[in-house]
Short mmCIF file of C-alpha atoms in Angstrom, two decimals:
data_model
loop_
_atom_site.label_atom_id
_atom_site.label_comp_id
_atom_site.label_asym_id
_atom_site.label_seq_id
_atom_site.Cartn_x
_atom_site.Cartn_y
_atom_site.Cartn_z
CA MET A 1 136.00 275.95 -64.01
CA ALA A 2 134.33 278.59 -61.84
CA ASP A 3 130.65 279.30 -62.40
CA THR A 4 129.94 282.40 -64.44
CA ILE A 5 127.52 284.97 -63.00
CA PHE A 6 125.78 287.48 -65.28
CA GLN A 7 123.39 290.32 -64.52
CA LEU A 8 121.50 289.80 -67.79
CA ARG A 9 121.92 287.92 -71.04
CA SER A 10 119.40 287.21 -73.79
CA LEU A 11 118.64 283.56 -74.45
CA PRO A 12 116.82 282.04 -77.42
CA PHE A 13 113.38 280.75 -76.50
CA PHE A 14 113.01 277.98 -79.05
CA SER A 15 115.31 274.96 -78.97
CA THR A 16 115.59 271.37 -80.03
CA HIS A 17 115.43 270.22 -76.40
CA HIS A 18 113.47 266.97 -76.21
CA HIS A 19 110.62 268.31 -74.07
CA HIS A 20 110.28 271.72 -75.71
CA TYR A 21 107.35 271.89 -78.11
CA ALA A 22 107.10 274.51 -80.85
CA CYS A 23 103.83 275.52 -82.48
CA ARG A 24 104.74 273.74 -85.69
CA HIS A 25 104.77 270.43 -83.79
CA SER A 26 101.09 270.92 -83.01
CA ARG A 27 100.00 270.72 -86.63
CA SER A 28 97.36 268.03 -86.02
CA ARG A 29 95.64 270.18 -83.43
CA ILE A 30 95.75 273.29 -85.59
CA MET A 31 94.59 271.48 -88.71
CA ALA A 32 91.68 270.06 -86.76
CA SER A 33 90.71 273.61 -85.85
CA SER A 34 91.04 274.77 -89.44
CA SER A 35 88.75 272.02 -90.67
CA THR A 36 85.95 273.47 -88.59
CA SER A 37 86.89 277.02 -89.51
CA PRO A 38 87.62 277.13 -93.27
CA SER A 39 88.38 280.85 -93.20
CA LEU A 40 91.24 280.45 -90.68
CA LYS A 41 94.51 281.44 -92.40
CA MET A 42 97.80 279.76 -91.52
CA THR A 43 101.41 280.96 -91.38
CA HIS A 44 104.27 278.96 -92.90
CA ASP A 45 104.72 276.91 -89.70
CA GLY A 46 101.07 275.92 -89.40
CA CYS A 47 100.05 278.48 -86.78
CA PRO A 48 97.00 280.70 -87.30
CA LYS A 49 97.70 284.25 -88.44
CA ASN A 50 96.90 287.01 -85.96
CA LYS A 51 96.84 284.42 -83.20
CA ILE A 52 96.17 285.76 -79.71
CA PRO A 53 98.85 284.61 -77.22
CA HIS A 54 97.27 282.00 -74.94
CA VAL A 55 98.27 280.62 -71.54
CA LEU A 56 96.50 277.68 -69.90
CA SER A 57 96.67 277.73 -66.09
CA VAL A 58 96.37 274.34 -64.42
CA ALA A 59 95.96 275.24 -60.76
CA GLY A 60 93.64 275.58 -57.77
CA SER A 61 90.93 278.14 -57.17
CA ASP A 62 91.37 280.75 -54.42
CA SER A 63 87.97 282.02 -53.27
CA GLY A 64 89.66 285.19 -52.01
CA ALA A 65 91.08 285.72 -55.52
CA GLY A 66 94.54 286.58 -54.24
CA ALA A 67 96.37 283.54 -55.57
CA GLY A 68 95.76 280.44 -57.69
CA ILE A 69 93.73 280.51 -60.88
CA GLN A 70 92.37 283.97 -60.12
CA ALA A 71 95.85 285.51 -59.78
CA ASP A 72 96.98 283.70 -62.93
CA MET A 73 94.13 285.16 -64.96
CA LYS A 74 94.75 288.68 -63.69
CA ALA A 75 98.50 288.46 -64.33
CA CYS A 76 97.93 287.25 -67.89
CA GLY A 77 95.36 289.97 -68.40
CA ALA A 78 97.87 292.58 -67.24
CA ALA A 79 100.36 291.19 -69.77
CA GLY A 80 97.79 291.31 -72.57
CA VAL A 81 97.49 287.55 -72.94
CA TYR A 82 94.43 285.27 -72.95
CA CYS A 83 94.24 282.81 -70.05
CA SER A 84 92.14 279.64 -69.95
CA THR A 85 91.92 277.42 -66.86
CA VAL A 86 91.87 273.87 -65.60
CA LEU A 87 90.93 273.52 -61.93
CA THR A 88 92.80 270.96 -59.83
CA ALA A 89 91.39 272.01 -56.45
CA VAL A 90 88.83 274.41 -54.99
CA THR A 91 89.69 276.20 -51.77
CA ALA A 92 87.74 278.19 -49.22
CA GLN A 93 90.20 280.89 -48.19
CA ASN A 94 90.54 284.58 -47.46
CA THR A 95 93.18 286.96 -46.11
CA VAL A 96 93.12 285.19 -42.75
CA GLY A 97 93.90 281.68 -44.03
CA VAL A 98 92.58 278.53 -45.70
CA GLN A 99 89.36 277.16 -44.28
CA GLY A 100 88.91 274.19 -46.61
CA VAL A 101 90.18 272.36 -49.70
CA HIS A 102 88.24 270.21 -52.16
CA LEU A 103 90.28 268.24 -54.71
CA VAL A 104 88.90 267.99 -58.23
CA PRO A 105 88.68 264.32 -59.36
CA GLU A 106 91.50 263.33 -61.70
CA GLU A 107 89.05 262.22 -64.39
CA PHE A 108 87.52 265.67 -64.42
CA VAL A 109 90.95 267.32 -64.55
CA ALA A 110 91.63 265.19 -67.63
CA LEU A 111 88.34 266.22 -69.23
CA GLN A 112 89.11 269.91 -68.67
CA LEU A 113 92.57 269.49 -70.20
CA ILE A 114 91.19 267.75 -73.28
CA SER A 115 88.51 270.41 -73.71
CA VAL A 116 90.97 273.29 -73.78
CA LEU A 117 94.03 271.71 -75.40
CA SER A 118 92.12 270.08 -78.25
CA ASP A 119 90.44 273.29 -79.34
CA MET A 120 92.02 276.54 -78.21
CA ASN A 121 95.59 276.69 -79.57
CA VAL A 122 97.34 277.01 -76.22
CA ASP A 123 100.89 278.38 -76.40
CA VAL A 124 102.10 277.88 -72.84
CA VAL A 125 100.87 275.82 -69.90
CA LYS A 126 101.50 277.13 -66.39
CA THR A 127 100.90 274.94 -63.34
CA GLY A 128 100.04 275.73 -59.76
CA ILE A 129 99.01 273.20 -57.15
CA LEU A 130 98.94 269.60 -58.45
CA PRO A 131 97.61 267.77 -55.41
CA SER A 132 97.94 264.09 -56.35
CA ILE A 133 99.96 261.55 -58.28
CA GLY A 134 97.01 260.98 -60.60
CA THR A 135 96.66 264.68 -61.39
CA ILE A 136 100.35 264.97 -62.23
CA ARG A 137 100.26 261.92 -64.49
CA VAL A 138 97.09 263.09 -66.26
CA LEU A 139 98.79 266.42 -67.00
CA CYS A 140 101.95 264.75 -68.33
CA GLU A 141 99.88 262.44 -70.51
CA LYS A 142 97.81 265.26 -72.02
CA LEU A 143 100.87 267.42 -72.68
CA LYS A 144 102.34 264.55 -74.70
CA GLU A 145 99.06 264.17 -76.57
CA PHE A 146 98.62 267.91 -77.11
CA PRO A 147 102.15 269.43 -77.11
CA VAL A 148 102.52 273.14 -76.37
CA ARG A 149 105.30 275.66 -76.78
CA ALA A 150 106.45 275.75 -73.15
CA LEU A 151 105.63 274.44 -69.68
CA VAL A 152 106.06 276.79 -66.70
CA VAL A 153 105.91 275.05 -63.33
CA ASP A 154 105.25 276.93 -60.10
CA PRO A 155 105.89 274.18 -57.50
CA VAL A 156 103.18 274.95 -54.95
CA MET A 157 104.27 272.35 -52.40
CA VAL A 158 104.95 274.27 -49.18
CA SER A 159 102.47 276.34 -47.16
CA THR A 160 103.28 279.81 -45.85
CA SER A 161 103.93 278.24 -42.43
CA GLY A 162 106.43 275.83 -43.98
CA ASP A 163 104.28 272.68 -43.99
CA LEU A 164 104.71 270.26 -46.89
CA LEU A 165 101.53 270.10 -48.98
CA ALA A 166 102.57 267.07 -51.04
CA SER A 167 103.07 263.51 -49.84
CA PRO A 168 106.50 261.89 -50.44
CA ALA A 169 104.99 259.76 -53.24
CA THR A 170 103.43 262.82 -54.89
CA MET A 171 106.71 264.72 -54.57
CA SER A 172 108.57 261.81 -56.17
CA THR A 173 106.15 261.74 -59.14
CA TYR A 174 106.44 265.51 -59.46
CA LEU A 175 110.22 265.36 -59.69
CA GLU A 176 110.56 262.22 -61.79
CA GLU A 177 107.74 262.68 -64.31
CA LEU A 178 106.78 266.35 -64.52
CA LEU A 179 110.11 268.10 -64.05
CA PRO A 180 111.78 266.49 -67.10
CA MET A 181 108.99 268.00 -69.24
CA THR A 182 109.40 271.44 -67.67
CA ASP A 183 110.89 274.47 -69.40
CA ILE A 184 111.20 276.59 -66.26
CA VAL A 185 110.46 275.84 -62.61
CA THR A 186 110.07 278.76 -60.16
CA PRO A 187 110.50 277.62 -56.53
CA ASN A 188 110.93 279.97 -53.60
CA LEU A 189 113.53 279.15 -50.95
CA LYS A 190 111.29 276.77 -48.99
CA GLU A 191 110.04 275.02 -52.13
CA ALA A 192 113.57 274.61 -53.49
CA SER A 193 114.63 273.05 -50.18
CA ALA A 194 111.62 270.69 -50.25
CA MET A 195 112.42 269.61 -53.81
CA LEU A 196 115.90 268.65 -52.62
CA GLY A 197 114.61 266.62 -49.68
CA ASP A 198 114.91 269.39 -47.09
CA VAL A 199 118.67 268.99 -46.97
CA LYS A 200 119.02 272.40 -45.36
CA GLU A 201 117.46 275.85 -45.28
CA LEU A 202 118.68 278.06 -48.12
CA GLN A 203 120.19 281.17 -46.57
CA THR A 204 122.76 282.56 -49.01
CA LEU A 205 123.25 283.11 -52.73
CA ASP A 206 125.73 280.24 -52.72
CA ASP A 207 122.99 277.99 -51.29
CA MET A 208 120.68 279.16 -54.08
CA ARG A 209 123.29 278.40 -56.73
CA SER A 210 123.82 274.89 -55.43
CA ALA A 211 120.06 274.31 -55.28
CA ALA A 212 119.55 275.65 -58.81
CA LYS A 213 122.19 273.28 -60.17
CA ALA A 214 120.65 270.31 -58.37
CA ILE A 215 117.11 271.11 -59.55
CA HIS A 216 118.33 271.65 -63.10
CA SER A 217 119.92 268.19 -63.02
CA MET A 218 116.44 266.75 -62.34
CA GLY A 219 115.34 267.80 -65.82
CA SER A 220 113.98 271.35 -65.88
CA ARG A 221 115.52 273.31 -68.73
CA TYR A 222 115.72 276.55 -66.71
CA VAL A 223 115.49 277.22 -62.97
CA LEU A 224 114.44 280.43 -61.24
CA ILE A 225 114.89 280.42 -57.46
CA LYS A 226 113.07 283.30 -55.81
CA GLY A 227 115.08 284.80 -52.96
CA GLY A 228 112.62 287.45 -51.81
CA HIS A 229 113.01 286.33 -48.20
CA LEU A 230 116.77 285.68 -48.35
CA LYS A 231 118.41 286.52 -45.03
CA ASP A 232 120.93 289.37 -44.77
CA SER A 233 119.97 290.83 -48.17
CA ALA A 234 118.69 294.37 -48.60
CA ASP A 235 117.53 293.55 -52.15
CA ALA A 236 115.03 291.03 -53.44
CA VAL A 237 117.42 288.77 -55.35
CA ASP A 238 116.20 286.03 -57.68
CA LEU A 239 118.63 283.58 -59.26
CA PHE A 240 118.15 282.38 -62.82
CA PHE A 241 120.13 279.36 -64.06
CA ASP A 242 120.24 278.28 -67.70
CA GLY A 243 122.31 275.17 -67.16
CA GLU A 244 125.59 276.97 -67.71
CA ARG A 245 125.40 280.47 -66.28
CA PHE A 246 123.83 282.16 -63.30
CA HIS A 247 122.02 285.48 -63.62
CA GLU A 248 121.33 287.49 -60.47
CA LEU A 249 118.16 289.54 -60.87
CA HIS A 250 118.11 292.33 -58.30
CA GLY A 251 115.18 294.45 -57.22
CA PRO A 252 114.33 296.52 -54.15
CA TYR A 253 112.85 294.61 -51.21
CA ILE A 254 109.42 296.12 -50.59
CA ASP A 255 108.00 295.75 -47.10
CA SER A 256 104.29 295.13 -47.62
CA GLN A 257 101.69 292.78 -46.18
CA ASN A 258 99.91 292.65 -49.55
CA THR A 259 101.95 289.87 -51.13
CA HIS A 260 99.46 287.00 -51.37
CA GLY A 261 99.76 285.43 -54.80
CA THR A 262 103.16 286.82 -55.78
CA GLY A 263 104.48 283.36 -56.71
CA CYS A 264 101.47 282.56 -58.89
CA THR A 265 101.65 285.99 -60.46
CA LEU A 266 105.36 285.77 -61.28
CA ALA A 267 105.06 282.35 -62.93
CA SER A 268 101.96 283.39 -64.88
CA TYR A 269 103.59 286.58 -66.11
CA ILE A 270 106.59 284.57 -67.28
CA ALA A 271 104.21 282.23 -69.11
CA ALA A 272 102.42 285.21 -70.67
CA GLU A 273 105.65 286.76 -71.95
CA LEU A 274 106.73 283.41 -73.37
CA ALA A 275 103.39 283.12 -75.14
CA LYS A 276 104.12 286.49 -76.76
CA GLY A 277 107.45 285.17 -78.04
CA CYS A 278 109.96 286.54 -75.52
CA SER A 279 113.19 284.73 -74.74
CA MET A 280 113.17 282.94 -71.40
CA LEU A 281 115.44 285.40 -69.61
CA GLN A 282 113.56 288.37 -71.02
CA ALA A 283 110.28 286.85 -69.84
CA VAL A 284 111.70 286.35 -66.35
CA GLN A 285 112.97 289.93 -66.19
CA GLU A 286 109.67 291.36 -67.42
CA ALA A 287 107.88 289.33 -64.74
CA LYS A 288 110.23 290.51 -62.00
CA ASN A 289 109.77 294.14 -63.05
CA PHE A 290 106.01 293.67 -63.03
CA ILE A 291 106.01 292.07 -59.58
CA GLY A 292 108.03 294.95 -58.14
CA LYS A 293 105.66 297.53 -59.56
CA VAL A 294 102.51 295.74 -58.49
CA ILE A 295 103.74 295.23 -54.90
CA VAL A 296 104.60 298.92 -54.59
CA HIS A 297 101.24 299.89 -56.07
CA SER A 298 99.33 297.52 -53.77
CA LYS A 299 101.21 298.36 -50.57
CA TYR A 300 98.52 300.49 -48.94
CA MET A 301 95.49 298.69 -50.33
CA VAL A 302 93.19 297.30 -47.64
CA ILE A 303 91.13 294.22 -48.54
CA GLY A 304 90.23 291.83 -45.72
CA SER A 305 91.34 291.77 -42.10
CA GLY A 306 94.15 289.21 -42.34
CA GLN A 307 97.91 289.59 -42.38
CA GLN A 308 98.46 288.77 -46.07
CA GLY A 309 96.43 290.80 -48.52
CA PRO A 310 96.12 290.44 -52.31
CA LEU A 311 97.67 292.40 -55.17
CA ASP A 312 96.14 294.91 -57.58
CA HIS A 313 97.36 293.25 -60.77
CA LEU A 314 95.67 295.65 -63.19
CA PHE A 315 96.58 298.89 -61.36
CA HIS A 316 92.93 299.92 -61.57
CA LEU A 317 91.90 299.77 -57.92
CA LYS A 318 92.24 302.98 -55.99
CA ASN A 319 95.53 303.40 -54.17
CA HIS A 320 94.71 304.12 -50.53
CA SER A 321 97.64 306.50 -50.11
CA SER A 322 96.84 308.86 -52.97
CA GLY A 323 93.45 308.00 -54.44
CA MET A 324 95.22 307.87 -57.81
CA ILE A 325 94.57 305.37 -60.56
CA LYS A 326 97.55 304.31 -62.63
CA LYS A 327 97.73 306.01 -66.00
CA ARG A 328 99.57 303.90 -68.56
CA PHE A 329 102.48 305.57 -70.35
CA ASN A 330 101.79 306.19 -74.02
CA SER A 331 105.10 306.22 -75.91
CA ASP A 332 103.48 308.21 -78.75
CA ASN A 333 103.65 311.20 -76.39
CA LEU A 334 107.41 311.30 -77.00
CA LEU A 335 106.95 312.69 -80.54
CA LEU A 336 107.82 316.30 -79.67
CA TYR A 337 109.45 316.36 -76.26
CA ALA A 338 110.00 319.95 -75.14
CA VAL A 339 112.71 320.58 -72.50
CA THR A 340 112.68 323.99 -70.81
CA ASP A 341 115.85 325.89 -69.87
CA SER A 342 116.18 328.57 -67.19
CA VAL A 343 119.00 330.47 -68.97
CA MET A 344 116.96 330.78 -72.16
CA ASN A 345 113.89 331.87 -70.23
CA LYS A 346 115.91 334.67 -68.63
CA LYS A 347 117.43 335.66 -71.99
CA TRP A 348 113.99 336.16 -73.54
CA GLY A 349 112.33 337.52 -70.39
CA ARG A 350 109.88 334.64 -70.03
CA SER A 351 108.64 332.74 -67.02
CA ILE A 352 108.70 328.96 -66.98
CA VAL A 353 104.91 328.98 -67.14
CA ASP A 354 104.80 331.22 -70.21
CA ALA A 355 107.35 329.03 -72.00
CA VAL A 356 105.43 325.85 -71.23
CA LYS A 357 102.11 327.36 -72.26
CA SER A 358 103.50 328.46 -75.63
CA ALA A 359 105.10 325.08 -76.30
CA ILE A 360 101.85 323.26 -75.59
CA GLU A 361 99.87 325.63 -77.79
CA GLY A 362 102.39 325.01 -80.57
CA GLY A 363 101.93 321.24 -80.38
CA ALA A 364 104.47 319.84 -77.89
CA THR A 365 103.36 316.37 -76.84
CA ILE A 366 105.28 316.15 -73.56
CA ILE A 367 107.02 318.70 -71.34
CA GLN A 368 110.15 318.34 -69.23
CA LEU A 369 111.09 321.06 -66.76
CA ARG A 370 114.89 321.32 -66.66
CA GLU A 371 115.69 324.30 -64.52
CA LYS A 372 119.28 324.06 -63.29
CA GLU A 373 119.52 327.59 -61.92
CA ALA A 374 116.03 328.20 -60.52
CA GLU A 375 115.73 328.43 -56.73
CA THR A 376 113.77 325.57 -55.17
CA ARG A 377 110.86 327.65 -53.85
CA TYR A 378 110.39 329.44 -57.18
CA PHE A 379 110.85 326.23 -59.16
CA LEU A 380 108.19 324.46 -57.09
CA GLU A 381 105.70 327.32 -57.53
CA MET A 382 106.27 327.27 -61.29
CA ALA A 383 106.07 323.46 -61.43
CA ILE A 384 102.70 323.49 -59.65
CA ALA A 385 101.41 326.12 -62.08
CA CYS A 386 102.74 324.11 -65.06
CA MET A 387 101.04 320.97 -63.75
CA GLU A 388 97.70 322.77 -63.75
CA ILE A 389 98.23 323.78 -67.39
CA CYS A 390 99.39 320.30 -68.43
CA ARG A 391 96.47 318.57 -66.71
CA SER A 392 93.99 320.88 -68.40
CA ARG A 393 95.53 320.04 -71.81
CA ASP A 394 96.11 316.34 -71.03
CA ILE A 395 99.87 316.77 -71.55
CA MET A 396 102.39 314.84 -69.45
CA LEU A 397 104.82 316.88 -67.32
CA LEU A 398 108.15 315.42 -66.22
CA ILE A 399 110.76 316.96 -63.93
CA ASN A 400 114.46 316.66 -64.76
CA ASP A 401 116.53 315.19 -61.89
CA ARG A 402 114.56 316.83 -59.07
CA ILE A 403 112.56 314.01 -57.47
CA ASP A 404 111.65 316.30 -54.56
CA ILE A 405 109.98 318.76 -56.94
CA ALA A 406 108.22 315.94 -58.80
CA LEU A 407 106.78 314.62 -55.53
CA ALA A 408 105.79 318.06 -54.28
CA CYS A 409 103.94 319.10 -57.45
CA ASP A 410 102.62 315.58 -58.20
CA ALA A 411 104.24 315.61 -61.64
CA HIS A 412 103.65 312.70 -64.00
CA GLY A 413 107.23 311.55 -63.55
CA VAL A 414 110.94 312.35 -63.77
CA HIS A 415 113.87 312.10 -66.16
CA ILE A 416 117.22 311.12 -64.68
CA GLY A 417 120.79 310.78 -65.91
CA GLN A 418 123.34 308.00 -65.58
CA PHE A 419 124.82 309.53 -62.43
CA ASP A 420 121.57 310.44 -60.68
CA MET A 421 119.60 308.32 -58.23
CA PRO A 422 119.13 304.70 -59.46
CA VAL A 423 115.86 303.94 -61.22
CA MET A 424 114.77 301.38 -58.63
CA LYS A 425 115.20 303.91 -55.80
CA VAL A 426 113.27 306.50 -57.78
CA ARG A 427 110.50 303.95 -58.38
CA ASN A 428 110.29 303.26 -54.64
CA LEU A 429 109.85 306.98 -53.98
CA LEU A 430 107.42 307.79 -56.78
CA GLY A 431 105.43 304.55 -56.97
CA PRO A 432 104.37 302.51 -60.00
CA SER A 433 102.02 305.06 -61.54
CA LYS A 434 104.74 307.58 -62.39
CA VAL A 435 106.86 307.71 -65.54
CA ILE A 436 110.65 307.38 -65.34
CA GLY A 437 112.98 308.21 -68.22
CA VAL A 438 116.75 307.63 -68.31
CA SER A 439 119.48 309.27 -70.40
CA CYS A 440 121.46 306.62 -72.30
CA LYS A 441 124.26 306.60 -74.88
CA THR A 442 124.92 302.88 -75.30
CA PRO A 443 122.94 299.65 -75.75
CA GLU A 444 124.28 298.50 -72.38
CA GLN A 445 122.88 301.55 -70.61
CA ALA A 446 119.56 301.15 -72.42
CA HIS A 447 119.38 297.51 -71.42
CA GLN A 448 120.09 298.39 -67.79
CA ALA A 449 117.35 301.03 -67.86
CA TRP A 450 114.87 298.40 -69.06
CA MET A 451 116.12 295.93 -66.47
CA ASP A 452 115.65 298.49 -63.69
CA GLY A 453 112.07 299.27 -64.75
CA ALA A 454 112.32 302.60 -66.61
CA ASP A 455 109.52 303.58 -69.00
CA TYR A 456 111.58 305.16 -71.80
CA ILE A 457 115.10 306.32 -72.60
CA GLY A 458 116.46 309.62 -73.90
CA CYS A 459 119.29 308.83 -76.31
CA GLY A 460 122.04 311.30 -77.19
CA GLY A 461 123.52 313.73 -77.67
CA VAL A 462 122.94 312.91 -81.28
CA PHE A 463 124.57 316.16 -82.42
CA SER A 464 126.70 318.72 -80.60
CA THR A 465 124.79 321.18 -78.45
CA THR A 466 125.41 324.33 -76.43
CA THR A 467 123.14 323.31 -73.56
CA LYS A 468 125.56 320.67 -72.23
CA GLU A 469 129.32 321.16 -72.26
CA ASN A 470 131.64 318.21 -72.92
CA ASN A 471 128.70 316.02 -73.88
CA ARG A 472 129.95 313.21 -76.11
CA THR A 473 127.90 312.89 -79.29
CA ILE A 474 126.85 309.53 -80.72
CA GLY A 475 125.63 310.59 -84.16
CA LEU A 476 122.85 309.01 -86.16
CA GLU A 477 124.64 305.64 -86.27
CA GLY A 478 124.96 305.57 -82.48
CA LEU A 479 121.29 306.47 -82.14
CA LYS A 480 120.34 303.73 -84.59
CA THR A 481 122.39 301.15 -82.68
CA VAL A 482 120.72 301.99 -79.38
CA CYS A 483 117.24 302.02 -80.92
CA SER A 484 117.73 298.66 -82.62
CA THR A 485 118.62 296.95 -79.34
CA SER A 486 116.43 298.85 -76.89
CA LYS A 487 113.46 297.18 -75.24
CA LEU A 488 112.10 300.61 -74.30
CA PRO A 489 110.74 303.45 -76.45
CA VAL A 490 113.41 306.01 -77.37
CA VAL A 491 113.38 309.78 -77.72
CA ALA A 492 116.42 311.30 -79.45
CA ILE A 493 118.06 314.33 -77.86
CA GLY A 494 121.00 316.64 -78.44
CA GLY A 495 121.39 319.41 -81.00
CA ILE A 496 118.14 318.54 -82.79
CA ASN A 497 116.36 321.33 -84.67
CA GLY A 498 114.27 322.02 -87.75
CA SER A 499 117.18 321.38 -90.13
CA ASN A 500 118.05 317.88 -88.90
CA ALA A 501 114.94 316.51 -87.16
CA ARG A 502 113.79 314.76 -90.33
CA SER A 503 117.11 312.95 -90.73
CA VAL A 504 116.82 311.73 -87.15
CA MET A 505 113.36 310.28 -87.67
CA GLU A 506 114.39 308.76 -91.00
CA ILE A 507 116.60 306.18 -89.29
CA ASN A 508 113.18 304.49 -89.35
CA ASP A 509 113.46 302.33 -86.23
CA PRO A 510 110.14 301.41 -84.58
CA ASN A 511 111.58 302.11 -81.12
CA LEU A 512 112.34 305.74 -81.99
CA LYS A 513 109.22 307.64 -81.00
CA GLY A 514 110.30 311.27 -81.30
CA VAL A 515 112.82 314.03 -80.59
CA ALA A 516 113.59 316.08 -77.49
CA VAL A 517 114.51 319.70 -78.12
CA VAL A 518 115.68 322.62 -76.00
CA SER A 519 117.16 325.63 -77.82
CA ALA A 520 115.30 324.87 -81.08
CA LEU A 521 112.16 325.93 -79.22
CA PHE A 522 113.06 327.96 -76.16
CA ASP A 523 115.97 330.00 -77.57
CA ARG A 524 113.70 331.52 -80.21
CA GLU A 525 111.60 334.64 -80.31
CA SER A 526 108.35 332.74 -80.87
CA ILE A 527 108.16 329.39 -79.07
CA LEU A 528 104.67 328.79 -80.45
CA GLU A 529 105.71 329.22 -84.11
CA GLU A 530 108.89 327.14 -83.76
CA THR A 531 107.01 324.33 -82.01
CA HIS A 532 104.28 324.32 -84.64
CA HIS A 533 106.88 324.20 -87.44
CA LEU A 534 108.86 321.35 -85.84
CA LYS A 535 105.71 319.38 -85.09
CA SER A 536 104.70 319.63 -88.74
CA LEU A 537 108.13 318.35 -89.84
CA LEU A 538 107.91 315.37 -87.49
CA LEU A 539 104.41 314.43 -88.59
CA HIS A 540 105.47 314.41 -92.25
CA SER A 541 108.81 312.62 -91.79
#
């Protein structure tokens, strides 16, 4: 039977697989904690209520803080997960290279593992460099003594130059003792080849599939082979294998010298998402999306004089190209999403600026400029003026379709349709700090938008509307279906006004954050009054 290849498919995280440990199997550890903390409340499966997701990184220290333990901690922090550490090695390194390595004695690695695992309710363990047979065996022993929910293995065994960092005996122990306990292993092309005995260089997707199958047969429950440097590929293609099906995860290849620590970061972000309860494939996709954004954001950052710089995991360092600091998208801003219309502005004798100003004064929480008939020069002038107003009121301004206008006026982002430029291309042009919304009618389109790295979706038309001809409506049931499956916040659009806005919000799905309106605001005599009235309805629905 031919192998099946999927772009994306959700997989359950928990299983009865022999090496996969759920929180309920750690009852002795949790009960020991509760005996010292009488006030600690437990859920039905023995886990503490309100537990903070926790990843333990077992890896080496990078003094330059680009990779290793330091990258793991930053990646987990970016994902909103606590990260504790066990050091296996201490390196002296910078952006130029590695100047020295000191291995931590195995006995002390064991002591660190006991200290953390016996006390701190670890959900997921992620490994980096494991430099000796003894270190690997100590880790395996402690994971059996203190079982955790999942084990993520980043097989740091090959240097950037291609040299093998592990002896044959260490490699053998790695494969025979650690891999059968592993939930997911994340080798790059060189590491995958080394794990297979350097049979050949992996150059094609078919090579990656064969390697994934072979590595899976060694015991790891899932395999992710990173093909970022795959020859003859315009995309960065990673291959995920669940033992039955292949999933090709595509992303744009980003040419940047600031890529030090991407492997550590990817594995740690996967671990963090697993700790939060994601399925394995969802965790992998979230990690890939994050890596793409952080590489784009870090592209022009200059730290050190070497050829491989670090990443800005938290998006808080200044971007050299723009001096901008990433502003996180707040989905609550979608509550009353006002979309301007050039025909309506002409009908009522208003400028774009006047319409936007009135909508903001009335309580609009986000503005989209959709000006199909405006000339480019005039549209840009108006967009720049609207940006000044929106900045002064701390309101986000998005541009519909026109990426050139969004770039020229430094808008907060864009909204695109199904037949516009792909999200990943838009992201490459705008960078990670900008917001991207996508129009969707189906769960499949919403899932693709999430997979491609969009920030929200506009779902509709919910009802029939005069602003778009031949626009198929999906009704409240269609909206509810998309919202219930979406991994992104949703704003409903299409024929929504004061008479039906409440019924839209009363589908009561947590992903539905608000409504987008056009004629209900801008085809009225008083935009301010209509906006104020609709805002009041939404707040009380």
